[in-house]
Amino acid sequence: MIAKTYLHALALSSCLLAAPAFAQGVNLYTTREPALLNPVLEAFTKDTGIKVNAVFLKDGLQERVRAEGANSPADVMLMVDVGEINAAVDAGITQPIKSDLVDKTVPAQLRPDNNWVTLTKRARVVVVSKERIKQDAITYEDLADPKWKGKFCIRAGQHPYNNALFAAYLAHHGAEKTETYLKALRANAARKPGGGDRDVARDIQSGLCDIAIINTYYIGLMSEAKNEQKGWFDAIKPLKTTFANGGTHVNVSAAALAKNAPNKENAVKLVEYMLGDKAQALYANGNFEFPINATVTDSAAVKLLGAVTPDKLPLSEVAKQRKAAANLVDKVGFDN
Amino acid sequence: MALPLLALVANAFSSRQAAEIWPHLAANVLPTALVQTTLLLAGVGMACAVIGVGTAWLVTQYDFPGRRSLEWLLVLPLALPTYLTAYIYVEFLGFQGPLQSGLRAATGWRSLRDYWFPDLRNLPSAIAIMAIVLYPYVYLSTRALFSVQGASIVEAARNLGAAPGRLFWRIGLPLARPALAAGLTLVLLETLNDIGSTEYLGVRSLTLSIYTTWVNRGSLPGAAQIACVMLLIVFALILIEVKLRGQRRFALPVRQPRPVTRRPLRGRRAVLATLACSLPVLFGAALPIGYLVTEILQRGLLTQFDATLLRLLGNALLLSGLASALVVAIGLCIATAARSGRETWLKPLARIASLGYAVPGTVLALGLLIPLAAFDNLLADAAAALFGLKPGLILIGSGAALVLAYTVRFLAIGVSGVESGLARVSPRIDDAARALGAAGPEVLRRIHWPLARPAIAAAALLVFVDCLKELPATLLLRPLNLDTLATVVYGHAARGVFEDGALAALLIILAGLYPAFILAKTGTDRAG
């Protein structure tokens, strides 16, 4: 009797919840934050009349699309980090995008076989205390210098941003040197690696550390903050950061077409739209990332940080070293 | 229920990749994770036991200024998600927070080079923060017991001249053992599956290791292996609980139990008692809520209060409501079946059904994803073949998958709630009813349900509050265009501006406060 009542209630409510079949519009699965994407998606709907249905995931985007299989509603997947994107391609949940506009806008090495398409770039650079440190450039290798002992701050070594950076280091220098490097970095740390990228700026302001690693867009976001984070921004200075024999470590945000996309035509339209001047300005400037569209020249990121010369190492090479980098971080006890 | 677990075990031992990763995990990851997890469990468990049992004993045995309000206020910290409390304390006690700013203004110090302040991102802080959120589980379970169970024994001891301290150690604590065990089990399982606050506070727990192994190494088998190690700990915890409960039966006498007469406290003792019961409320609820309210006012976030936010609230309430109803229904089936005692294999099954609570939400969600999606695809293909329809993914597309995930995750609370409710009904009543010719369903409807209702309602409310706060499964399994309060708070936190989500966070707490209030009241009414 009681159970029956519950069943009725349940049946009724699941009707209420039951989502319409997402046959029109375009369905987006993404790990990017809603506050960042929504302005672009709204502009897309306004300009094209195509409705965007979105689900904002944290992890497991790839697992979900794979499990949903042939009937998955996913059309477009928007992700950050080249490792994530390559994993999706390897899992066989993508299909190549055929579009002249994509081919024209994005350099070939930033859209391998068109399985995925780079939308924006972000760099991982060194920041120092504006007040206490007087230098303008540094190499990633220099961070291991014992002169930074007790002065260096960084988020967890297992975080994907650091994981990618260490993977790039591995690709440059090999396992043995990377292990030594990680040990030295850990020995220099002023506090246990942890927190977020903005926290290192806060810790520079508070005097806990003098030098730290941060993703470029956080610097931009703090610069326009209306709260205490503005103070964090004022306390730091970004350095021109490169590998000793290369350029700046850059990662990407990218779009891929889902293998079983039910609204393929609209999906391609969305990706093309995101490469256009308007979306690139919104998307890249809203988050201080470097636009991939070369015609958007005066981006907020460049104004703030100057032009960045990306490392020549192909991103696919970096992605291959991710597991090895994660293992080394464990081995040296970086996060302990 | 067993599906996600089976998927997990299969994943852990199936592939070549699985065999390759184990040595690395065993050498570099597991030792630290095991030590940190054990310390975390021990610390949180002890702190919760002390706070929970101590306050429960005070409010049930004594009368002191503020007792009536404190009795229900002590439940409130439960309404706050642990991750939120962790964020708030790091902000509040951080360099920019009011405490350190005030300190600098008062002393003229300028930066951390001038003074030392403890870093919050460590194991002791994690223990303190989790204990201050989770102790109500122990408080609720032991208070219910103190307020009725021991009345006659406690009073007999008092009349024989037992000192208050002796009364507690010799009578109160032994009596509370089964309730303490039940409350502590929930605390420890919740500590074990936590990821939000442990990650934020830099504790390398087993759960966090599972997560990083999956995300960074892309190694689901490796993650599953750590999860299996964790399940061993869970089994150990459950064994300890069963042992602690012992073989005793704690059914009430057939007559209505009589509540304890409280002894009034005066002078210094009264002040101490009020203080002891106020501090957990202050640190667990008042301070975090006050911080959020201040942020909302300072940042003018009240403008965020619009139709969208109300829809998020509606989604959260609907999903949580459905899940708690389902949990109670299933809990009722399992617990009554186990109670009838004819089928002995059911008892261990009831325990295994509760394992979902101990598995980290992310792992559980991943484990559920595969069978649910397979079912959806089967149905969709059948519909296409038979009727030419394209229904899409029924469970995942409708949010039903989410309700199922919550149900699996929080079934433990339902089962143990119903069990403890039924434990109060003497088996002799069942026998009497049967002798008078009542059939099984009638006994359930006319005897068990009315008598056990308060405890069952309490379990339903606990599940409801837990669903409101749930994050990992919600993030992974929700359909397109569906958001809840928790996912919005997460969205802001992910961008490093968690204060912008203060209003949504406060709504989660408010939505949880009302059930917490009812929860506290149910107990009080029962105590008379």
PDB file of C-alpha atoms in Angstrom, chain B residues 93-182:
ATOM      1  CA  LEU B  93      40.829  32.162   8.579  1.00  0.00           C
ATOM      2  CA  GLY B  94      42.908  32.984   5.495  1.00  0.00           C
ATOM      3  CA  PHE B  95      45.211  35.940   5.001  1.00  0.00           C
ATOM      4  CA  GLN B  96      42.424  38.181   3.633  1.00  0.00           C
ATOM      5  CA  GLY B  97      39.823  36.859   6.075  1.00  0.00           C
ATOM      6  CA  PRO B  98      38.400  38.965   8.889  1.00  0.00           C
ATOM      7  CA  LEU B  99      40.509  37.273  11.567  1.00  0.00           C
ATOM      8  CA  GLN B 100      43.947  37.884  10.097  1.00  0.00           C
ATOM      9  CA  SER B 101      42.969  41.296   8.701  1.00  0.00           C
ATOM     10  CA  GLY B 102      41.838  42.330  12.177  1.00  0.00           C
ATOM     11  CA  LEU B 103      45.036  40.970  13.648  1.00  0.00           C
ATOM     12  CA  ARG B 104      47.108  43.011  11.204  1.00  0.00           C
ATOM     13  CA  ALA B 105      45.068  46.146  11.776  1.00  0.00           C
ATOM     14  CA  ALA B 106      45.508  45.754  15.521  1.00  0.00           C
ATOM     15  CA  THR B 107      49.240  45.093  15.462  1.00  0.00           C
ATOM     16  CA  GLY B 108      50.514  46.980  12.437  1.00  0.00           C
ATOM     17  CA  TRP B 109      51.954  43.800  10.914  1.00  0.00           C
ATOM     18  CA  ARG B 110      51.872  43.809   7.140  1.00  0.00           C
ATOM     19  CA  SER B 111      52.576  40.363   5.810  1.00  0.00           C
ATOM     20  CA  LEU B 112      53.180  36.767   6.818  1.00  0.00           C
ATOM     21  CA  ARG B 113      56.857  37.677   7.129  1.00  0.00           C
ATOM     22  CA  ASP B 114      55.930  39.612  10.272  1.00  0.00           C
ATOM     23  CA  TYR B 115      53.945  36.911  12.032  1.00  0.00           C
ATOM     24  CA  TRP B 116      53.125  33.231  11.906  1.00  0.00           C
ATOM     25  CA  PHE B 117      49.679  31.873  11.262  1.00  0.00           C
ATOM     26  CA  PRO B 118      48.901  28.163  10.881  1.00  0.00           C
ATOM     27  CA  ASP B 119      48.220  26.888   7.369  1.00  0.00           C
ATOM     28  CA  LEU B 120      44.762  25.350   7.189  1.00  0.00           C
ATOM     29  CA  ARG B 121      45.476  22.940   4.411  1.00  0.00           C
ATOM     30  CA  ASN B 122      46.421  19.871   6.387  1.00  0.00           C
ATOM     31  CA  LEU B 123      45.122  16.777   8.097  1.00  0.00           C
ATOM     32  CA  PRO B 124      44.264  18.299  11.495  1.00  0.00           C
ATOM     33  CA  SER B 125      42.146  21.016   9.856  1.00  0.00           C
ATOM     34  CA  ALA B 126      40.406  18.411   7.736  1.00  0.00           C
ATOM     35  CA  ILE B 127      39.621  16.411  10.872  1.00  0.00           C
ATOM     36  CA  ALA B 128      38.274  19.468  12.690  1.00  0.00           C
ATOM     37  CA  ILE B 129      36.139  20.604   9.763  1.00  0.00           C
ATOM     38  CA  MET B 130      34.655  17.203   9.026  1.00  0.00           C
ATOM     39  CA  ALA B 131      33.953  16.556  12.697  1.00  0.00           C
ATOM     40  CA  ILE B 132      32.115  19.832  13.111  1.00  0.00           C
ATOM     41  CA  VAL B 133      29.840  18.976  10.166  1.00  0.00           C
ATOM     42  CA  LEU B 134      29.323  15.283  10.845  1.00  0.00           C
ATOM     43  CA  TYR B 135      28.937  15.021  14.646  1.00  0.00           C
ATOM     44  CA  PRO B 136      25.106  15.443  14.417  1.00  0.00           C
ATOM     45  CA  TYR B 137      24.841  11.855  13.153  1.00  0.00           C
ATOM     46  CA  VAL B 138      26.140  10.680  16.521  1.00  0.00           C
ATOM     47  CA  TYR B 139      24.201  13.333  18.403  1.00  0.00           C
ATOM     48  CA  LEU B 140      20.913  12.320  16.772  1.00  0.00           C
ATOM     49  CA  SER B 141      21.299   8.614  17.308  1.00  0.00           C
ATOM     50  CA  THR B 142      22.527   8.765  20.909  1.00  0.00           C
ATOM     51  CA  ARG B 143      20.114  11.504  21.960  1.00  0.00           C
ATOM     52  CA  ALA B 144      17.139   9.453  20.781  1.00  0.00           C
ATOM     53  CA  LEU B 145      18.419   6.623  22.920  1.00  0.00           C
ATOM     54  CA  PHE B 146      19.295   8.642  26.030  1.00  0.00           C
ATOM     55  CA  SER B 147      15.962  10.410  26.028  1.00  0.00           C
ATOM     56  CA  VAL B 148      13.871   7.282  26.400  1.00  0.00           C
ATOM     57  CA  GLN B 149      15.844   4.144  26.770  1.00  0.00           C
ATOM     58  CA  GLY B 150      17.592   4.555  30.030  1.00  0.00           C
ATOM     59  CA  ALA B 151      15.050   6.500  32.031  1.00  0.00           C
ATOM     60  CA  SER B 152      14.332   3.893  34.630  1.00  0.00           C
ATOM     61  CA  ILE B 153      17.918   2.658  34.891  1.00  0.00           C
ATOM     62  CA  VAL B 154      19.375   6.157  35.114  1.00  0.00           C
ATOM     63  CA  GLU B 155      16.919   7.167  37.785  1.00  0.00           C
ATOM     64  CA  ALA B 156      17.529   4.017  39.782  1.00  0.00           C
ATOM     65  CA  ALA B 157      21.255   4.759  39.716  1.00  0.00           C
ATOM     66  CA  ARG B 158      20.640   8.353  40.724  1.00  0.00           C
ATOM     67  CA  ASN B 159      18.535   7.279  43.641  1.00  0.00           C
ATOM     68  CA  LEU B 160      21.310   4.964  44.720  1.00  0.00           C
ATOM     69  CA  GLY B 161      23.538   8.043  44.878  1.00  0.00           C
ATOM     70  CA  ALA B 162      25.699   7.605  41.785  1.00  0.00           C
ATOM     71  CA  ALA B 163      27.776  10.706  40.992  1.00  0.00           C
ATOM     72  CA  PRO B 164      27.088  12.395  37.605  1.00  0.00           C
ATOM     73  CA  GLY B 165      30.429  11.332  36.151  1.00  0.00           C
ATOM     74  CA  ARG B 166      29.973   7.745  37.240  1.00  0.00           C
ATOM     75  CA  LEU B 167      26.463   7.792  35.880  1.00  0.00           C
ATOM     76  CA  PHE B 168      27.771   8.709  32.452  1.00  0.00           C
ATOM     77  CA  TRP B 169      30.644   6.255  32.303  1.00  0.00           C
ATOM     78  CA  ARG B 170      28.939   3.289  33.922  1.00  0.00           C
ATOM     79  CA  ILE B 171      25.345   3.682  32.694  1.00  0.00           C
ATOM     80  CA  GLY B 172      25.068   6.245  29.895  1.00  0.00           C
ATOM     81  CA  LEU B 173      27.952   5.194  27.698  1.00  0.00           C
ATOM     82  CA  PRO B 174      27.345   1.424  27.817  1.00  0.00           C
ATOM     83  CA  LEU B 175      23.665   2.033  27.083  1.00  0.00           C
ATOM     84  CA  ALA B 176      24.542   4.282  24.162  1.00  0.00           C
ATOM     85  CA  ARG B 177      26.898   1.777  22.586  1.00  0.00           C
ATOM     86  CA  PRO B 178      24.612   0.506  19.831  1.00  0.00           C
ATOM     87  CA  ALA B 179      23.379   4.024  19.006  1.00  0.00           C
ATOM     88  CA  LEU B 180      26.942   5.329  19.042  1.00  0.00           C
ATOM     89  CA  ALA B 181      27.973   2.526  16.726  1.00  0.00           C
ATOM     90  CA  ALA B 182      25.156   3.353  14.298  1.00  0.00           C
TER      91      ALA B 182
END
